[in-house]
Amino acid sequence: MRCPKCLLCLSALLTLLGLKVYIEWVSEPHLTKAYPGARSTPPDPTPASFEPTLPANLSARLGQTGPLPSAYWNQQQWRLGTLPSGDSVEAGGCRAWGTAASSEIPDFTSYPEDLRSFLLSAACRSFPPWLPAGGGGQVASCSATGVPYLLLAVKSEPGRFAQRQAVRETWGHAAPDTRLLFLLGSPVGRGGPHLGSLVAWESHRYNDLLLWDFFDVPFNQTLKDLLLLDWLGHHCPDVTFVLHVQDDAFVHTLALLEHLRGLPPTWARGLYLGEVFTHAKPLRKPGGPFYVPGSFFEGSYPAYASTGGYVIAGRLAPWLLQAAARVAPFPFDDVYTGLCFRALGLVPRAHPGFRTAWPADRPLQACALRDLLLVRPLSPQDSIRLWKHLQNPQLRC
Ligand SMILES: *[C@@H]1O[C@H](CO)[C@@H](O)[C@H](O)[C@H]1NC(C)=O
Ligand SMILES: *[C@@H]1O[C@H](CO)[C@@H](O)[C@H](O)[C@H]1NC(C)=O
């Protein structure tokens, strides 16, 4: 090699490029998920069913009415009684479901790696809490802190310290009757840096981290929903509403509370409220984001609320857990929640104030928030700036 410096330069460039690709890959779950054909629905004033029910045969509710379908998910749903539970030893327990999937799906080996890992462990859903060494950092149950009207359950990832701190300093502490909790997987990443001691410190300092011992990767986000529902049953059964939200959202907490307090009581009892997508279809481009192979799922997605932020009635928690035990695993958390609601016979309600992509025609200013309840994505800096504007008593829109 005639130019050793060039080689050095080249390898430095490649490293930077690699880093960029890694950062983009890591931030992928924060993309807005609008699958093709998805239409954002206008608010629907027609009351559908208000009370959850769970029929013995879910097939008709989930649209599996024809002859035995060929895609694996649809077949499973057609046959499924209940999923094996995490600790059941009979027939290999929860891992057996994944092993069967890997041998029964003809082109399983051509599936993307994350989808394969998801399927192998998809029926394993009971994970212990991740507790910091040295004890402490436990999250108090609602009976000890007062039952909140609205629980703010923020999906975060161990490394996103700045996003969590921005939420704590802004909309996360804005109102009485609310309680803030962050949902995280294990800070001991797969191949990533070991964030255990930093997260342990944070957990002791704020007591607002619910941590579980599973890998915090995009296809494991449904675990946070299910483990939170389980936690609610044990520690906060009387909460009125739960906001499921991402850590890069900005919530107009007071406006949201006002909206919830004004809902007709019948609506409120079966609430699933957010930015609703209907008629969305799976993406079929191999290697693209949110790719779903045709041999895995056929048909359209159910109507679902964007994972960016949606509110559910707290009393539905045990119902959703029962539904989840009988709805076949699906890799995307928002679609899966939509499927569970559909299994219960409940429909999502759209509100135009939920914007899970910042409206392009509005500058990032407090007045742009006047009729919004929740927007994303915002950087921690932008959230703090917006929050300060909102606090200004001279603010007139
Ligand atoms: C469940 O319902 C579907 C559609 O209505 C029907 O085709 C199927 O035979 C039913 N399965 C059982 C076990 O009753
Ligand atoms: C989700 O976490 C579990 C437990 O850590 C792990 O076995 C599984 O592979 C993870 N899922 C994915 C898609 O990586």
Coordinates of C-alpha atoms and ligand atoms in Angstrom, one line a residue:
M1 CA 0.0 0.0 0.0
R2 CA 1.5 3.3 -1.1
C3 CA -0.6 5.5 1.1
P4 CA -0.9 4.3 4.7
K5 CA -2.6 7.6 5.6
C6 CA -5.3 7.1 3.0
L7 CA -6.0 3.7 4.5
L8 CA -6.3 5.2 7.9
C9 CA -8.7 7.9 6.5
L10 CA -10.7 5.3 4.7
S11 CA -11.1 3.1 7.8
A12 CA -12.1 6.2 9.9
L13 CA -14.7 7.1 7.3
L14 CA -16.1 3.5 7.3
T15 CA -16.3 3.5 11.0
L16 CA -18.3 6.8 11.0
L17 CA -20.5 5.4 8.3
G18 CA -21.1 2.3 10.3
L19 CA -21.9 4.4 13.4
K20 CA -24.4 6.5 11.3
V21 CA -26.1 3.3 10.1
Y22 CA -26.2 1.9 13.6
I23 CA -27.7 5.1 15.0
E24 CA -30.4 5.1 12.3
W25 CA -31.1 1.5 13.0
V26 CA -31.4 2.0 16.7
S27 CA -33.7 4.9 16.2
E28 CA -36.0 3.1 13.8
P29 CA -38.8 2.3 16.3
H30 CA -39.4 6.0 16.6
L31 CA -40.5 6.3 13.0
T32 CA -44.2 7.0 12.6
K33 CA -45.9 3.8 11.7
A34 CA -48.4 4.4 9.0
Y35 CA -48.6 1.2 7.0
P36 CA -49.7 1.6 3.3
G37 CA -53.3 2.3 2.6
A38 CA -53.7 3.5 6.2
R39 CA -56.2 6.3 6.4
S40 CA -56.3 8.5 9.4
T41 CA -60.0 8.4 10.4
P42 CA -62.1 11.4 11.4
P43 CA -63.7 11.3 14.8
D44 CA -66.5 8.8 14.8
P45 CA -69.6 9.8 16.7
T46 CA -71.5 6.6 16.2
P47 CA -71.4 4.6 19.4
A48 CA -70.3 1.0 18.8
S49 CA -70.1 -1.5 21.6
F50 CA -69.1 -0.1 24.9
E51 CA -68.7 -3.2 27.0
P52 CA -65.9 -5.7 26.3
T53 CA -66.9 -9.3 25.6
L54 CA -64.7 -12.3 24.7
P55 CA -66.5 -15.0 22.7
A56 CA -65.3 -18.6 22.9
N57 CA -64.6 -18.6 19.2
L58 CA -62.6 -15.5 18.1
S59 CA -62.4 -16.4 14.5
A60 CA -65.3 -14.3 13.2
R61 CA -64.3 -11.2 15.2
L62 CA -60.8 -11.4 13.8
G63 CA -62.0 -11.9 10.3
Q64 CA -61.0 -15.5 9.9
T65 CA -64.2 -16.8 8.5
G66 CA -63.3 -18.6 5.3
P67 CA -61.7 -22.0 4.9
L68 CA -58.3 -22.7 6.7
P69 CA -56.0 -19.9 5.5
S70 CA -52.5 -20.5 4.4
A71 CA -50.6 -17.7 6.2
Y72 CA -49.2 -18.9 9.5
W73 CA -50.6 -16.1 11.7
N74 CA -54.1 -16.6 10.2
Q75 CA -53.9 -20.3 10.6
Q76 CA -52.8 -20.0 14.2
Q77 CA -55.6 -17.6 15.0
W78 CA -58.1 -20.0 13.3
R79 CA -56.9 -22.8 15.6
L80 CA -55.8 -21.0 18.7
G81 CA -57.4 -21.8 22.0
T82 CA -54.9 -20.1 24.3
L83 CA -51.2 -19.5 24.1
P84 CA -49.0 -21.6 26.4
S85 CA -48.0 -19.6 29.4
G86 CA -44.4 -18.7 30.3
D87 CA -43.9 -21.1 33.2
S88 CA -45.9 -24.0 31.8
V89 CA -43.6 -27.0 31.4
E90 CA -45.9 -29.2 29.5
A91 CA -44.9 -29.6 25.9
G92 CA -41.8 -27.4 26.3
G93 CA -43.7 -24.3 27.5
C94 CA -43.7 -21.1 25.6
R95 CA -40.6 -21.8 23.5
A96 CA -42.4 -24.7 21.9
W97 CA -44.8 -22.3 20.1
G98 CA -41.8 -20.7 18.4
T99 CA -40.1 -24.0 17.6
A100 CA -43.3 -25.2 15.9
A101 CA -43.5 -21.9 14.0
S102 CA -40.0 -22.2 12.8
S103 CA -40.6 -25.7 11.5
E104 CA -44.1 -25.1 10.0
I105 CA -43.4 -21.9 8.1
P106 CA -42.0 -23.1 4.8
D107 CA -39.7 -20.1 4.2
F108 CA -38.9 -19.3 7.8
T109 CA -35.1 -19.2 7.1
S110 CA -35.6 -16.4 4.6
Y111 CA -37.4 -14.2 7.3
P112 CA -35.4 -11.2 8.6
E113 CA -33.4 -12.0 11.7
D114 CA -35.4 -9.9 14.1
L115 CA -38.7 -11.5 12.9
R116 CA -37.2 -15.0 13.4
S117 CA -36.1 -14.1 17.0
F118 CA -39.5 -12.6 17.7
L119 CA -41.3 -15.7 16.6
L120 CA -39.0 -18.1 18.5
S121 CA -39.8 -16.4 21.8
A122 CA -43.2 -14.7 21.0
A123 CA -45.3 -16.8 23.3
C124 CA -42.9 -16.2 26.2
R125 CA -44.4 -13.2 28.0
S126 CA -43.8 -13.5 31.7
F127 CA -40.5 -11.8 32.5
P128 CA -39.3 -11.0 36.0
P129 CA -38.6 -7.4 36.9
W130 CA -35.0 -6.2 36.4
L131 CA -33.9 -5.0 39.8
P132 CA -30.8 -2.9 40.4
A133 CA -28.1 -4.6 42.4
G134 CA -28.2 -3.4 46.0
G135 CA -32.0 -3.2 46.1
G136 CA -34.2 -0.2 46.1
G137 CA -35.6 1.6 43.1
Q138 CA -38.9 -0.3 43.5
V139 CA -41.9 1.5 42.1
A140 CA -44.6 2.0 44.8
S141 CA -48.0 0.7 44.1
C142 CA -50.9 3.1 43.6
S143 CA -52.4 2.3 47.0
A144 CA -49.3 3.9 48.6
T145 CA -49.1 7.0 46.3
G146 CA -52.8 7.7 45.7
V147 CA -54.7 6.2 42.8
P148 CA -54.1 8.4 39.7
Y149 CA -56.9 9.4 37.4
L150 CA -54.5 9.2 34.5
L151 CA -51.4 7.1 34.5
L152 CA -48.7 8.3 32.0
A153 CA -47.0 5.1 30.9
V154 CA -44.0 6.1 28.7
K155 CA -42.3 3.6 26.6
S156 CA -38.6 4.4 26.7
E157 CA -35.3 2.5 26.2
P158 CA -32.5 2.2 28.8
G159 CA -30.2 4.5 26.8
R160 CA -32.7 7.3 26.3
F161 CA -31.9 9.2 29.5
A162 CA -32.3 12.7 28.0
Q163 CA -35.8 11.9 26.7
R164 CA -36.9 10.7 30.1
Q165 CA -35.5 13.7 31.9
A166 CA -37.2 16.1 29.4
V167 CA -40.6 14.3 30.1
R168 CA -40.0 14.6 33.9
E169 CA -39.2 18.3 33.6
T170 CA -42.2 19.1 31.3
W171 CA -45.5 17.4 30.7
G172 CA -44.8 14.4 33.0
H173 CA -45.3 16.4 36.2
A174 CA -47.9 18.9 34.9
A175 CA -51.0 17.9 36.7
P176 CA -52.3 16.5 40.0
D177 CA -54.2 13.2 39.6
T178 CA -51.5 11.9 37.2
R179 CA -48.6 9.6 37.7
L180 CA -45.6 9.1 35.5
L181 CA -43.9 5.7 34.9
F182 CA -41.4 4.7 32.3
L183 CA -41.5 1.2 30.8
L184 CA -38.1 -0.4 30.0
G185 CA -36.5 -3.7 29.1
S186 CA -33.2 -4.8 30.5
P187 CA -30.3 -2.2 30.6
V188 CA -27.9 -5.1 29.9
G189 CA -28.2 -4.8 26.1
R190 CA -27.4 -7.5 23.6
G191 CA -24.0 -6.5 22.3
G192 CA -24.5 -2.9 23.5
P193 CA -22.9 -1.0 26.4
H194 CA -23.8 -2.1 29.9
L195 CA -26.1 0.6 31.2
G196 CA -27.0 -1.3 34.4
S197 CA -25.3 1.0 37.0
L198 CA -26.6 4.2 35.3
V199 CA -30.1 3.0 35.1
A200 CA -29.9 1.7 38.7
W201 CA -28.9 5.2 39.8
E202 CA -31.8 6.8 37.9
S203 CA -34.2 4.2 39.3
H204 CA -33.1 5.1 42.9
R205 CA -33.2 8.8 42.3
Y206 CA -36.7 8.9 40.7
N207 CA -38.5 5.6 41.5
D208 CA -40.4 5.9 38.3
L209 CA -38.8 3.1 36.2
L210 CA -40.6 -0.2 35.6
L211 CA -37.9 -2.5 34.3
W212 CA -38.2 -6.0 33.1
D213 CA -35.6 -8.6 32.2
F214 CA -36.0 -8.9 28.5
F215 CA -34.0 -7.4 25.6
D216 CA -35.3 -3.9 24.8
V217 CA -35.6 -4.3 21.0
P218 CA -38.4 -3.0 18.6
F219 CA -40.1 -6.4 18.3
N220 CA -40.3 -6.8 22.1
Q221 CA -42.3 -3.6 22.7
T222 CA -45.6 -5.6 23.1
L223 CA -44.0 -7.1 26.2
K224 CA -44.1 -3.7 27.8
D225 CA -47.8 -3.3 27.1
L226 CA -48.6 -6.8 28.5
L227 CA -46.3 -6.5 31.5
L228 CA -47.8 -3.1 32.3
L229 CA -51.3 -4.5 32.2
D230 CA -50.2 -7.3 34.6
W231 CA -48.6 -4.7 36.9
L232 CA -51.8 -2.6 36.9
G233 CA -53.8 -5.6 38.0
H234 CA -51.6 -6.1 41.0
H235 CA -50.6 -2.6 41.9
C236 CA -53.0 -0.1 40.4
P237 CA -56.3 -1.8 39.5
D238 CA -58.5 1.3 40.1
V239 CA -56.7 3.7 37.7
T240 CA -59.3 5.4 35.5
F241 CA -57.2 5.9 32.3
V242 CA -53.8 4.9 31.1
L243 CA -51.9 6.9 28.4
H244 CA -49.5 4.6 26.5
V245 CA -47.0 7.0 24.9
Q246 CA -43.5 7.2 23.5
D247 CA -40.7 9.1 25.2
D248 CA -40.4 11.5 22.2
A249 CA -44.0 12.7 22.4
F250 CA -45.2 16.0 23.9
V251 CA -48.4 15.7 25.7
H252 CA -50.7 18.7 26.5
T253 CA -51.5 17.1 29.8
L254 CA -54.1 19.6 31.0
A255 CA -56.0 19.6 27.7
L256 CA -56.0 15.8 27.7
L257 CA -57.3 15.6 31.2
E258 CA -60.1 18.1 30.3
H259 CA -61.0 16.1 27.3
L260 CA -61.1 12.8 29.3
R261 CA -63.2 14.4 32.1
G262 CA -65.7 15.5 29.5
L263 CA -66.3 12.1 27.8
P264 CA -69.7 10.5 28.1
P265 CA -69.3 7.8 30.8
T266 CA -70.4 5.0 28.5
W267 CA -67.5 5.9 26.1
A268 CA -65.1 6.3 28.9
R269 CA -65.7 2.7 30.1
G270 CA -64.4 1.1 26.9
L271 CA -62.0 3.8 25.8
Y272 CA -59.3 3.3 23.2
L273 CA -58.5 6.8 22.0
G274 CA -55.8 8.2 19.7
E275 CA -54.8 8.7 16.1
V276 CA -56.6 5.9 14.4
F277 CA -55.5 4.1 11.2
T278 CA -58.0 2.0 9.3
H279 CA -57.5 -0.2 6.2
A280 CA -53.7 -0.5 6.7
K281 CA -52.0 -3.3 5.0
P282 CA -48.7 -5.1 5.7
L283 CA -45.6 -3.9 3.9
R284 CA -44.3 -6.5 1.5
K285 CA -40.8 -5.1 0.6
P286 CA -38.2 -7.5 2.0
G287 CA -35.5 -5.5 3.8
G288 CA -37.8 -2.5 4.2
P289 CA -39.2 -1.2 7.5
F290 CA -42.1 -3.1 9.0
Y291 CA -41.8 -5.9 6.4
V292 CA -44.2 -8.7 6.9
P293 CA -43.8 -11.8 4.7
G294 CA -46.9 -13.1 2.9
S295 CA -46.4 -16.6 4.4
F296 CA -46.8 -15.1 7.8
F297 CA -49.9 -12.8 7.6
E298 CA -52.6 -12.2 5.0
G299 CA -55.3 -9.6 5.0
S300 CA -55.5 -6.1 6.4
Y301 CA -54.7 -4.8 9.8
P302 CA -57.5 -4.1 12.2
A303 CA -58.2 -0.4 13.0
Y304 CA -55.6 0.6 15.5
A305 CA -54.4 3.6 17.4
S306 CA -50.8 4.8 16.5
T307 CA -48.3 3.6 19.1
G308 CA -47.1 7.3 19.3
G309 CA -49.7 7.8 22.0
Y310 CA -53.2 6.5 22.9
V311 CA -55.4 6.3 26.0
I312 CA -57.2 3.2 27.3
A313 CA -59.7 2.8 30.1
G314 CA -57.9 1.2 33.1
R315 CA -60.7 -1.2 33.8
L316 CA -59.9 -2.9 30.5
A317 CA -56.5 -4.1 31.7
P318 CA -57.7 -7.6 32.8
W319 CA -59.8 -8.0 29.6
L320 CA -56.9 -7.1 27.4
L321 CA -54.7 -9.7 29.1
Q322 CA -57.4 -12.3 28.6
A323 CA -57.6 -11.4 24.9
A324 CA -53.8 -11.4 24.5
A325 CA -53.7 -15.0 25.7
R326 CA -55.8 -15.9 22.7
V327 CA -54.6 -13.6 20.0
A328 CA -51.7 -15.0 18.1
P329 CA -48.4 -13.1 18.5
F330 CA -47.8 -10.2 16.0
P331 CA -44.5 -8.3 15.8
F332 CA -45.8 -4.7 15.9
D333 CA -47.1 -3.4 19.2
D334 CA -49.8 -1.1 17.8
V335 CA -51.3 -3.6 15.4
Y336 CA -51.3 -6.2 18.2
T337 CA -53.1 -3.8 20.6
G338 CA -55.6 -3.2 17.8
L339 CA -56.1 -7.0 17.4
C340 CA -56.8 -7.4 21.1
F341 CA -59.3 -4.6 21.2
R342 CA -61.0 -6.1 18.1
A343 CA -61.1 -9.5 19.9
L344 CA -63.0 -7.7 22.8
G345 CA -65.4 -6.2 20.3
L346 CA -64.3 -2.6 21.0
V347 CA -63.4 0.0 18.4
P348 CA -60.7 2.7 18.6
R349 CA -61.9 6.3 18.7
A350 CA -60.1 8.9 16.7
H351 CA -59.4 12.4 18.0
P352 CA -57.7 14.9 15.7
G353 CA -55.7 16.3 18.6
F354 CA -53.4 13.2 18.5
R355 CA -50.7 13.9 16.0
T356 CA -48.1 11.2 15.9
A357 CA -46.2 13.1 13.2
W358 CA -45.7 16.9 13.8
P359 CA -48.1 18.7 11.5
A360 CA -45.9 20.1 8.7
D361 CA -47.9 23.3 8.3
R362 CA -47.3 24.4 11.9
P363 CA -44.2 26.0 13.3
L364 CA -42.9 24.5 16.5
Q365 CA -44.6 27.0 18.8
A366 CA -46.9 26.9 21.8
C367 CA -49.8 28.3 19.7
A368 CA -49.5 25.4 17.3
L369 CA -50.6 23.2 20.3
R370 CA -53.8 25.1 20.9
D371 CA -56.1 22.3 19.7
L372 CA -53.6 19.4 20.1
L373 CA -53.5 16.8 22.9
L374 CA -50.3 14.9 21.9
V375 CA -47.6 15.4 19.2
R376 CA -44.4 13.7 18.2
P377 CA -41.6 13.3 17.6
L378 CA -39.9 16.1 19.5
S379 CA -36.3 16.3 20.7
P380 CA -35.8 16.8 24.4
Q381 CA -34.6 20.4 23.7
D382 CA -37.8 21.2 21.7
S383 CA -40.0 19.7 24.4
I384 CA -38.4 22.0 27.0
R385 CA -38.6 25.0 24.7
L386 CA -42.3 24.4 24.0
W387 CA -43.1 23.8 27.6
K388 CA -41.5 27.1 28.6
H389 CA -43.6 28.9 25.9
L390 CA -46.8 27.2 27.3
Q391 CA -46.0 28.5 30.8
N392 CA -45.9 32.1 29.7
P393 CA -48.9 33.8 31.2
Q394 CA -48.8 36.4 28.4
L395 CA -49.3 33.7 25.8
R396 CA -52.2 34.6 23.5
C397 CA -53.1 32.5 20.4
Ligands
LIG1 C1 -65.2 -20.6 14.7 O1 -65.9 -19.7 13.8 C2 -65.5 -19.9 12.5 C3 -66.2 -18.7 11.7 O2 -67.4 -18.4 12.2 C4 -65.9 -21.3 12.0 O3 -65.6 -21.4 10.6 C5 -65.2 -22.3 12.8 O4 -65.6 -23.6 12.4 C6 -65.4 -22.1 14.3 N1 -64.6 -23.0 15.1 C7 -65.0 -23.7 16.1 C8 -64.0 -24.5 16.8 O5 -66.2 -23.7 16.4
LIG2 C1 -37.0 -10.4 23.4 O1 -36.5 -10.6 24.6 C2 -36.3 -12.0 25.0 C3 -35.7 -12.1 26.4 O2 -34.6 -11.3 26.6 C4 -35.3 -12.6 23.9 O3 -35.2 -14.0 24.2 C5 -35.9 -12.4 22.5 O4 -35.0 -12.9 21.6 C6 -36.1 -10.9 22.3 N1 -36.8 -10.7 21.0 C7 -36.2 -10.3 19.9 C8 -37.0 -10.0 18.7 O5 -35.0 -10.0 19.9

